[in-house]
Short mmCIF file of C-alpha atoms in Angstrom, two decimals:
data_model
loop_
_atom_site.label_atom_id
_atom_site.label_comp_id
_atom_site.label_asym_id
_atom_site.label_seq_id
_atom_site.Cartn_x
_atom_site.Cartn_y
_atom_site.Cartn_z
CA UNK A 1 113.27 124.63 -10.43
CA UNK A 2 113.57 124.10 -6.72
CA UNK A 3 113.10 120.41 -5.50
CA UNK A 4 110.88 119.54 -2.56
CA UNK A 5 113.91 118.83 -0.58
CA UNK A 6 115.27 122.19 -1.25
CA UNK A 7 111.80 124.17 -0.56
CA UNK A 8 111.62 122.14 2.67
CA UNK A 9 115.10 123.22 3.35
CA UNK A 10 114.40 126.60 2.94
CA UNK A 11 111.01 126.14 4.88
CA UNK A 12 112.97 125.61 8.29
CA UNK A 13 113.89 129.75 8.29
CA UNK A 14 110.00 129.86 6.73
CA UNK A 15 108.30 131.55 9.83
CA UNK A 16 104.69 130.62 8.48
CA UNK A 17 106.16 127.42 8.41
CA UNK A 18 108.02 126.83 11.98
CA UNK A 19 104.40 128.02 13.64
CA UNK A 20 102.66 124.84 13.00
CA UNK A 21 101.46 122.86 10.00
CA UNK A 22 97.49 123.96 10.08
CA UNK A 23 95.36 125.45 12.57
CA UNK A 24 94.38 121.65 12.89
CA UNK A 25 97.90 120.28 14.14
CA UNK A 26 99.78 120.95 17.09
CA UNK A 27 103.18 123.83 16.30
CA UNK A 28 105.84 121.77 15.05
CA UNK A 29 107.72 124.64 16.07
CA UNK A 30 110.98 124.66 18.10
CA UNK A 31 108.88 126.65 21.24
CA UNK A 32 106.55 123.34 21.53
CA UNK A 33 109.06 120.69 21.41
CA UNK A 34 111.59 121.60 23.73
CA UNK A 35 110.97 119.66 26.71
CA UNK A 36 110.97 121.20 29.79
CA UNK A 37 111.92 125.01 29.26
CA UNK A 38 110.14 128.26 30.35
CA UNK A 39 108.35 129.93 27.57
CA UNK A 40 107.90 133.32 27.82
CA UNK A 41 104.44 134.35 27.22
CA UNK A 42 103.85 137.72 25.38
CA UNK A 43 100.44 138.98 24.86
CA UNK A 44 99.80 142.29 23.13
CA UNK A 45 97.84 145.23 24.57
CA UNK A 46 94.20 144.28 24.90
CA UNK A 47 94.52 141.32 23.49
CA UNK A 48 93.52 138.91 26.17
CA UNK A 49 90.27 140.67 26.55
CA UNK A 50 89.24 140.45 23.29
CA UNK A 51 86.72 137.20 21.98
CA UNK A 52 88.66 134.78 19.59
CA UNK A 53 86.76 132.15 18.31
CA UNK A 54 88.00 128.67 17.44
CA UNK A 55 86.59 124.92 17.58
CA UNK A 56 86.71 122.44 20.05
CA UNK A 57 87.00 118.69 18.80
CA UNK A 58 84.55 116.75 20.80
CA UNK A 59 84.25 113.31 18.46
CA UNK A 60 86.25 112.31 15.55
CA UNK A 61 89.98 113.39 15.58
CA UNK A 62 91.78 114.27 18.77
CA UNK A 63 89.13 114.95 21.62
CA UNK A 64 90.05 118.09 23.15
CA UNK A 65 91.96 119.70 20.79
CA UNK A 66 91.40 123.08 20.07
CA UNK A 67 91.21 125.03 16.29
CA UNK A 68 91.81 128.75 16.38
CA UNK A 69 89.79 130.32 13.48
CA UNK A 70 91.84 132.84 12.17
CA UNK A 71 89.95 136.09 9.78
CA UNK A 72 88.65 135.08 6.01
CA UNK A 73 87.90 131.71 5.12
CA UNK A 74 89.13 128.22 5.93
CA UNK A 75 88.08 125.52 4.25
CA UNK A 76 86.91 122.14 6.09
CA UNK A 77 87.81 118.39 4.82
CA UNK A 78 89.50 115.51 4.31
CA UNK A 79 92.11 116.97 2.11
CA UNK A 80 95.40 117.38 3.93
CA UNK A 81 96.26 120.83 2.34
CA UNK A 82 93.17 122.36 3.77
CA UNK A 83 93.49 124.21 7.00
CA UNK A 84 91.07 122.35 9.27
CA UNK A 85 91.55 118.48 7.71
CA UNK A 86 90.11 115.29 9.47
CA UNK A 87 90.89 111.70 8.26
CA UNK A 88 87.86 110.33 8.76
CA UNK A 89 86.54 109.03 4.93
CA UNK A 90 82.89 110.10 6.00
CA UNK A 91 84.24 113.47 5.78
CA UNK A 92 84.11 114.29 1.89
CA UNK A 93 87.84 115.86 0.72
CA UNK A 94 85.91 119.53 0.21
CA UNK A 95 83.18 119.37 3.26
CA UNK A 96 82.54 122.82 4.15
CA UNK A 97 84.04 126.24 4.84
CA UNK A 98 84.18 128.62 7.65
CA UNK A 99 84.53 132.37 7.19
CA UNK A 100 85.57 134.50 10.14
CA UNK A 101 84.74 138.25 9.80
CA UNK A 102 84.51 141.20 11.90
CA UNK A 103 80.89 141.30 12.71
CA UNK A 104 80.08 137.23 12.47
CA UNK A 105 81.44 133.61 11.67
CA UNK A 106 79.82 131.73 8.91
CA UNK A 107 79.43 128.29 7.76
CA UNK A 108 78.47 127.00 4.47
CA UNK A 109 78.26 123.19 3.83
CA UNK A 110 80.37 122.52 0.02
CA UNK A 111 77.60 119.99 -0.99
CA UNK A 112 79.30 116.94 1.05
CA UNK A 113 78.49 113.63 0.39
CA UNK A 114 77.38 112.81 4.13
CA UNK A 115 76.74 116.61 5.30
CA UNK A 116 77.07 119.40 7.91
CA UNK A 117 74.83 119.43 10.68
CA UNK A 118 73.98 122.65 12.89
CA UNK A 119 71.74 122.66 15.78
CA UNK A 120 70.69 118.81 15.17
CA UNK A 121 69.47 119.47 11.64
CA UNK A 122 71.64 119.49 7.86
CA UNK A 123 72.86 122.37 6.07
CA UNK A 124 71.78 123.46 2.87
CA UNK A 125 73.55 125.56 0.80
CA UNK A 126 73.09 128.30 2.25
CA UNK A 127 75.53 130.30 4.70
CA UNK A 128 74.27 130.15 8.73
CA UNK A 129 75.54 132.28 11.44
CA UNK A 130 77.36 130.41 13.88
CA UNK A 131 76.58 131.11 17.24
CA UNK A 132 78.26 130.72 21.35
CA UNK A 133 78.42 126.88 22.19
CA UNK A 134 77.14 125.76 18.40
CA UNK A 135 77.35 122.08 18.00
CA UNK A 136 78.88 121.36 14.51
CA UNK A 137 78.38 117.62 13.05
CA UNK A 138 81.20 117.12 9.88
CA UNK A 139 79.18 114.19 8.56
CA UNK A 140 77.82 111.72 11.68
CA UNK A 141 81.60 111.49 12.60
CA UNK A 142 82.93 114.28 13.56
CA UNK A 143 81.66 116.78 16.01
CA UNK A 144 82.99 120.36 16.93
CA UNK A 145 81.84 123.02 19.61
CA UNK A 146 81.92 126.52 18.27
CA UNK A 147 84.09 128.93 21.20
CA UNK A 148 84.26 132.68 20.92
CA UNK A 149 85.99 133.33 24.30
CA UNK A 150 89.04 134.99 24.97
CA UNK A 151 92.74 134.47 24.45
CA UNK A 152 92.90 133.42 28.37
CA UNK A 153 90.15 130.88 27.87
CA UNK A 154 90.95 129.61 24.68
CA UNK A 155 94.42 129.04 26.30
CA UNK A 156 93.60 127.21 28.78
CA UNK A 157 91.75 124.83 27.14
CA UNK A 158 95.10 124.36 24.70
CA UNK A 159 96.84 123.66 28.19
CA UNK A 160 94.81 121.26 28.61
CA UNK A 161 94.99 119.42 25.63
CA UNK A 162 99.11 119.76 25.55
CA UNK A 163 99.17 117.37 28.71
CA UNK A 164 96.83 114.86 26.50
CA UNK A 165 99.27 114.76 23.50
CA UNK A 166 102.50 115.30 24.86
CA UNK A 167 104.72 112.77 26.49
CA UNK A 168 104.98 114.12 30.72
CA UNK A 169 108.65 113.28 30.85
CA UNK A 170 110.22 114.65 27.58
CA UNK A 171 107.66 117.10 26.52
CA UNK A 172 107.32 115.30 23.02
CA UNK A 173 104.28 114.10 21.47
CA UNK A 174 102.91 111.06 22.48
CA UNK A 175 101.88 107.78 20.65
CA UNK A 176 98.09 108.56 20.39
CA UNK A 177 99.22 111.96 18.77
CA UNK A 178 101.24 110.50 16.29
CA UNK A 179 99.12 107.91 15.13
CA UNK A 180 96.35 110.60 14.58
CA UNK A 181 98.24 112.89 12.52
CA UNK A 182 100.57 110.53 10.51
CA UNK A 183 98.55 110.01 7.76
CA UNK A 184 97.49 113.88 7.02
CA UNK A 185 101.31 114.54 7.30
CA UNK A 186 102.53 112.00 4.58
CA UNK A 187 99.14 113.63 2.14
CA UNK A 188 100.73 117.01 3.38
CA UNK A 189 104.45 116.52 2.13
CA UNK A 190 103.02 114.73 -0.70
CA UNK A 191 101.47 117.60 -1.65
CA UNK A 192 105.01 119.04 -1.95
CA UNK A 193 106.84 116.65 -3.93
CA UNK A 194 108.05 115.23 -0.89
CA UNK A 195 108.10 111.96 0.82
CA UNK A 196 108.24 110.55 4.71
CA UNK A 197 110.65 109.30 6.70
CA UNK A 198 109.75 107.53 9.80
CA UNK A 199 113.17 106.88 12.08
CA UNK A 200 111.86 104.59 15.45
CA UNK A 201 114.70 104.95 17.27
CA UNK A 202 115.84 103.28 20.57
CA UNK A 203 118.27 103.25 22.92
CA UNK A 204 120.78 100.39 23.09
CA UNK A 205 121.33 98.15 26.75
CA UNK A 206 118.92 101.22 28.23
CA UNK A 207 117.74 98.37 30.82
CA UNK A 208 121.44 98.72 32.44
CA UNK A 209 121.38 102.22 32.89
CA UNK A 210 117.85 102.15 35.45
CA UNK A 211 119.53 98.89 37.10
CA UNK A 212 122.96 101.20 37.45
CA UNK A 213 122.01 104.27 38.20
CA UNK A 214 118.36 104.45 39.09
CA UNK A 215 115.51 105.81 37.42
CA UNK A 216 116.18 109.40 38.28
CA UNK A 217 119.23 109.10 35.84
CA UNK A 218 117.70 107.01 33.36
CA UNK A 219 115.20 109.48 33.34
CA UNK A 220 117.48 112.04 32.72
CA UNK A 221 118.85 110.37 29.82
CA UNK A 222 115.46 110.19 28.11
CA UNK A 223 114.83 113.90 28.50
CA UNK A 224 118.28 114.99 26.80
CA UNK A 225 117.58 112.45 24.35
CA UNK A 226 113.90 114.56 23.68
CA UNK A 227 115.93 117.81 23.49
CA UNK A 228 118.42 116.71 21.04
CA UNK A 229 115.63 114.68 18.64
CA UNK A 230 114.59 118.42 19.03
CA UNK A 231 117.87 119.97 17.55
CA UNK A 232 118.56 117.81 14.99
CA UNK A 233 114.56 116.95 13.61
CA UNK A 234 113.40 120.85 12.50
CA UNK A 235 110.21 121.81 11.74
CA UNK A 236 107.88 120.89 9.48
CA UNK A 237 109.32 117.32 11.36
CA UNK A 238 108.76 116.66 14.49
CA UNK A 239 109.53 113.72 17.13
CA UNK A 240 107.71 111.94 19.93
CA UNK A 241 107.82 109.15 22.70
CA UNK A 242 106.24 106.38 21.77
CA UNK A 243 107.09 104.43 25.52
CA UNK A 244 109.52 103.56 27.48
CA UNK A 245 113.65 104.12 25.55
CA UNK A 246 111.74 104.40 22.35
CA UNK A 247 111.15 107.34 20.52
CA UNK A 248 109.97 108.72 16.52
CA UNK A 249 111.33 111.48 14.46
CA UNK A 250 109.07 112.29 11.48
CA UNK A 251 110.36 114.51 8.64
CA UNK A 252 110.23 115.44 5.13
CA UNK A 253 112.36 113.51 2.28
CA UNK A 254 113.17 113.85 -1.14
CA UNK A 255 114.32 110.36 -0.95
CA UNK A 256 115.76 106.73 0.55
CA UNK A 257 119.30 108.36 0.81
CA UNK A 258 118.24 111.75 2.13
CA UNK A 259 116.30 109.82 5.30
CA UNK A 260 119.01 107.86 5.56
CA UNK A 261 121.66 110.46 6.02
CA UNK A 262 119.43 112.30 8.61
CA UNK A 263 118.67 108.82 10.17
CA UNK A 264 122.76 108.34 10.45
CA UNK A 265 123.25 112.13 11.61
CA UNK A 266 120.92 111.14 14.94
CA UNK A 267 122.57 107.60 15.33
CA UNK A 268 126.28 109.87 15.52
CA UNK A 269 125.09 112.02 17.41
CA UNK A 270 123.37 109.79 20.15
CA UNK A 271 127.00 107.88 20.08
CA UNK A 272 128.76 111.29 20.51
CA UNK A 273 126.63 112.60 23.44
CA UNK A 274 127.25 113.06 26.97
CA UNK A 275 124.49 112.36 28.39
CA UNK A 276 123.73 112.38 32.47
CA UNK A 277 126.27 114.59 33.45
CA UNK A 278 123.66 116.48 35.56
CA UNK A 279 122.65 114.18 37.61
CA UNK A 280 125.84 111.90 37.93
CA UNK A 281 128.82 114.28 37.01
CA UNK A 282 130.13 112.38 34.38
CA UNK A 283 128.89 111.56 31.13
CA UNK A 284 127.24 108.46 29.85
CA UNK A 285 128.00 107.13 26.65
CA UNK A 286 125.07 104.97 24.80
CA UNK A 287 124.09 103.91 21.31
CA UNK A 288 121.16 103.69 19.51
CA UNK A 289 119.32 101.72 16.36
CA UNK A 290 117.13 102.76 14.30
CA UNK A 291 114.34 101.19 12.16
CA UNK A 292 113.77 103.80 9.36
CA UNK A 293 110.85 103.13 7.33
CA UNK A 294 110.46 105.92 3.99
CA UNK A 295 107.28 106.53 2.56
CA UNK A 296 107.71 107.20 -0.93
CA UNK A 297 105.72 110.02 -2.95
CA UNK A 298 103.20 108.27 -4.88
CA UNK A 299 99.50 108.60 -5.47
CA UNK A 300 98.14 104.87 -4.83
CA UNK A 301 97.30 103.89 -1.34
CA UNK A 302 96.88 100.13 -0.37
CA UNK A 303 94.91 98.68 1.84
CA UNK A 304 96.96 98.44 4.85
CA UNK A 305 98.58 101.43 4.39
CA UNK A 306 98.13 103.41 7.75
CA UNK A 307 99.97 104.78 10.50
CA UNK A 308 99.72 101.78 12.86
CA UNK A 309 100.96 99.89 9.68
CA UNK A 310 104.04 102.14 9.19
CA UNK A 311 104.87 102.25 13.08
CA UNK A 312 105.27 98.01 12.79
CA UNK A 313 107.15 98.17 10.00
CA UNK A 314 109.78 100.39 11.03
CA UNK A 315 109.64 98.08 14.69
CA UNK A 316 110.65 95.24 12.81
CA UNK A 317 113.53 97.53 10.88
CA UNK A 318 114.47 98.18 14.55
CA UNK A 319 114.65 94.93 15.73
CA UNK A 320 116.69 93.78 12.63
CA UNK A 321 118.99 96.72 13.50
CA UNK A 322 119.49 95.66 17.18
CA UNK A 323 119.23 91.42 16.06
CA UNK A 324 122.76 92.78 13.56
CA UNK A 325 124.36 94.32 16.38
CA UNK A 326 123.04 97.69 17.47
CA UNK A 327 124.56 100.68 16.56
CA UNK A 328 123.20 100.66 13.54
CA UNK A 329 120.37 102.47 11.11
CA UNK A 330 118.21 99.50 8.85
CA UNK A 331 115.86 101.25 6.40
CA UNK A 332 112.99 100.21 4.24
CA UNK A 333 111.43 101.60 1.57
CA UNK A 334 106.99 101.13 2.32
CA UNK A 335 106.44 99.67 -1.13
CA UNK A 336 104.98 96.21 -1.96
CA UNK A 337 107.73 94.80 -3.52
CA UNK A 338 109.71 95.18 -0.35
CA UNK A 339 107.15 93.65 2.06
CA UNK A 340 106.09 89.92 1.83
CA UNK A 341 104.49 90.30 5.34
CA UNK A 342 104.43 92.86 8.20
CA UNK A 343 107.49 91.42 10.15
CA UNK A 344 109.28 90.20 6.63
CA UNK A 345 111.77 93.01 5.42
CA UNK A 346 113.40 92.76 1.83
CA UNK A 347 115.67 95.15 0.05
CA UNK A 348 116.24 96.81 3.54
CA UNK A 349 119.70 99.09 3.75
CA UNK A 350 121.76 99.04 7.03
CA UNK A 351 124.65 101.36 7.87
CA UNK A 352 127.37 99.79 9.45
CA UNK A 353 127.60 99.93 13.25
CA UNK A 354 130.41 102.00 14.72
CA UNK A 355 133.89 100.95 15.66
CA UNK A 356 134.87 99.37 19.01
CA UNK A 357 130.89 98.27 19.94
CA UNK A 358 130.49 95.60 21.37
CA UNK A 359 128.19 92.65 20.17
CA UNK A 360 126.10 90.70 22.72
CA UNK A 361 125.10 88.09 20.25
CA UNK A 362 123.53 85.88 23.51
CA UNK A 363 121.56 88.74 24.89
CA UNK A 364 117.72 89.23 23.44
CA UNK A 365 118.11 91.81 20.54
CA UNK A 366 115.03 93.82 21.62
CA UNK A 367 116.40 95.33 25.16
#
């Protein structure tokens, strides 16, 4: 029998898989997350002239963002697996479903606990025609706008929402994205036998390089730092700018050691890059450390156990990382035992830093 790590192995060369977790999520894919590269755009025949309809998130999960409704049904709730989820817990795990056909686009509320509202007033059981400009209510929390315009409009207003999720530098995802979909994505893999690994990762001394160089370079750096997070994180992960030097890959894993060994792969990497030469003419060398924080497959939750939650916890792997000398991956496993308080690591692994770097034991271990 396969493992999750091997059928998420074998998912990377998984076309279904590389275009995008659910209709709900932005493409994981490697077309999205390259930062700053023409994308050819080919439409077939006819196609752009031809209504598509899809839903536009207006309250409730990210503002803006647009669901294609693809033909036959989808199903609408809180559970991760289904193809349009929200987090929200007013939203009941098996809400509603929406059936495209030829002729028509139906919804049916599944008998939720808090309801689905159409045209100001609740479902019943019974199946309703959707029609142009529909306001859907999933429970009092979340509210879509039913589109059935064309490719052309319906890709504009996914244009639009790109430059409200995605970092303007790098072309990752930014913070607010992540700390949307983190939670459906660690229900998602868990789903699949699989855990989460959350790597924070950082540059080392990054201060020096703007105060060198200038900005333009340092800015430079960043963006070849995007593209190889890129390379080396393959769908179903994916990585993002959280601010500044600082960055998150997010991917699948079977376990501790397997995160780690990816975690390691990107600190090597980083170490073995050349990074500027485009702007200067000869290559930078720079470090990272990594906080790497793996959420293991269970099926408890606790109380605090969210995505802002996760990000702090892998900051303060970071910081012990750079506090021990940079260079270096510390990882934690997000399990009770191993947390006495948010900024209190125990049972953390580190990887030892690299030969020949430096320590600045009298600079502040954060820059």
């Amino acid at each position: 029998m396969d493992s999750g790590q091997d059928r998420w192995e074998r998912d990377q060369d998984d076309p279904t898989t590389r275009h995008g977790l659910s209709s709900t999520r932005m493409t994981h894919s490697d077309e999205a997350t390259q930062p700053h590269q023409g994308r050819e755009r080919v439409q077939e025949e006819g196609a752009e002239d031809k209504p598509t309809p899809g839903l536009l998130v207006q309250h409730g999960g990210l503002m803006g963002q647009l669901i294609r409704l693809n033909p036959g049904v989808s199903l609408i709730g809180r559970d991760a697996r289904h193809p349009i989820w929200f987090r929200s817990l007013a939203v009941s795990r098996d809400h509603a479903r929406i059936h495209v056909r030829d002729d028509a686009v139906i919804l049916q509320d599944l008998k939720s606990r808090n309801g689905t509202y159409l045209r100001g007033h609740r479902l019943g059981p019974e199946p309703v025609k959707l029609r142009e400009n529909d306001i859907i209510c999933i429970s009092p929390e979340v509210r879509l706008k039913f589109l059935h315009h064309s490719p052309r409009s319906l890709k504009h207003h996914e244009e639009m929402f790109n430059k409200v999720v995605r970092d303007d530098l790098t072309g990752l995802y930014n913070r607010m994205y992540v700390v949307e979909m983190l939670e459906g994505e660690r229900d998602r893999n868990a789903y699949r036998g699989l855990g989460l690994a959350l790597a924070l990762i950082d540059l080392d001394r990054f201060k020096s390089i703007n105060d060198t160089y200038g900005h333009q370079v340092g800015d430079q750096v960043l963006i070849e730092l995007g593209g190889l997070l890129c390379e080396l994180i393959p769908p179903p992960g994916f990585s993002a700018r959280l601010g500044g030097e600082e960055f998150l890959s997010v991917y699948p894993a079977e376990s501790l050691e397997f995160a780690c060994r990816l975690a390691e792969t990107i600190r090597i990497r980083v170490a073995n890059q050349p990074f500027g030469m485009q702007t200067l003419g000869f290559p930078l060398h720079l470090t990272t450390s990594i906080g790497l924080l793996f959420l293991e497959l269970t099926e408890t939750r606790q109380p605090d156990d969210r995505s802002e939650h996760w990000i702090t916890r892998a900051d303060g792997l970071l910081y012990r990382a750079k506090a021990m000398g940079r260079d270096q991956v510390m990882a934690g496993i997000n399990r009770p035992d191993y947390w006495s308080a948010l900024d209190n690591v125990s049972g953390e692994v580190s990887f030892s830093k690299a030969p020949g770097v430096s320590q600045a034991r009298d600079e502040d271990p954060a820059t």
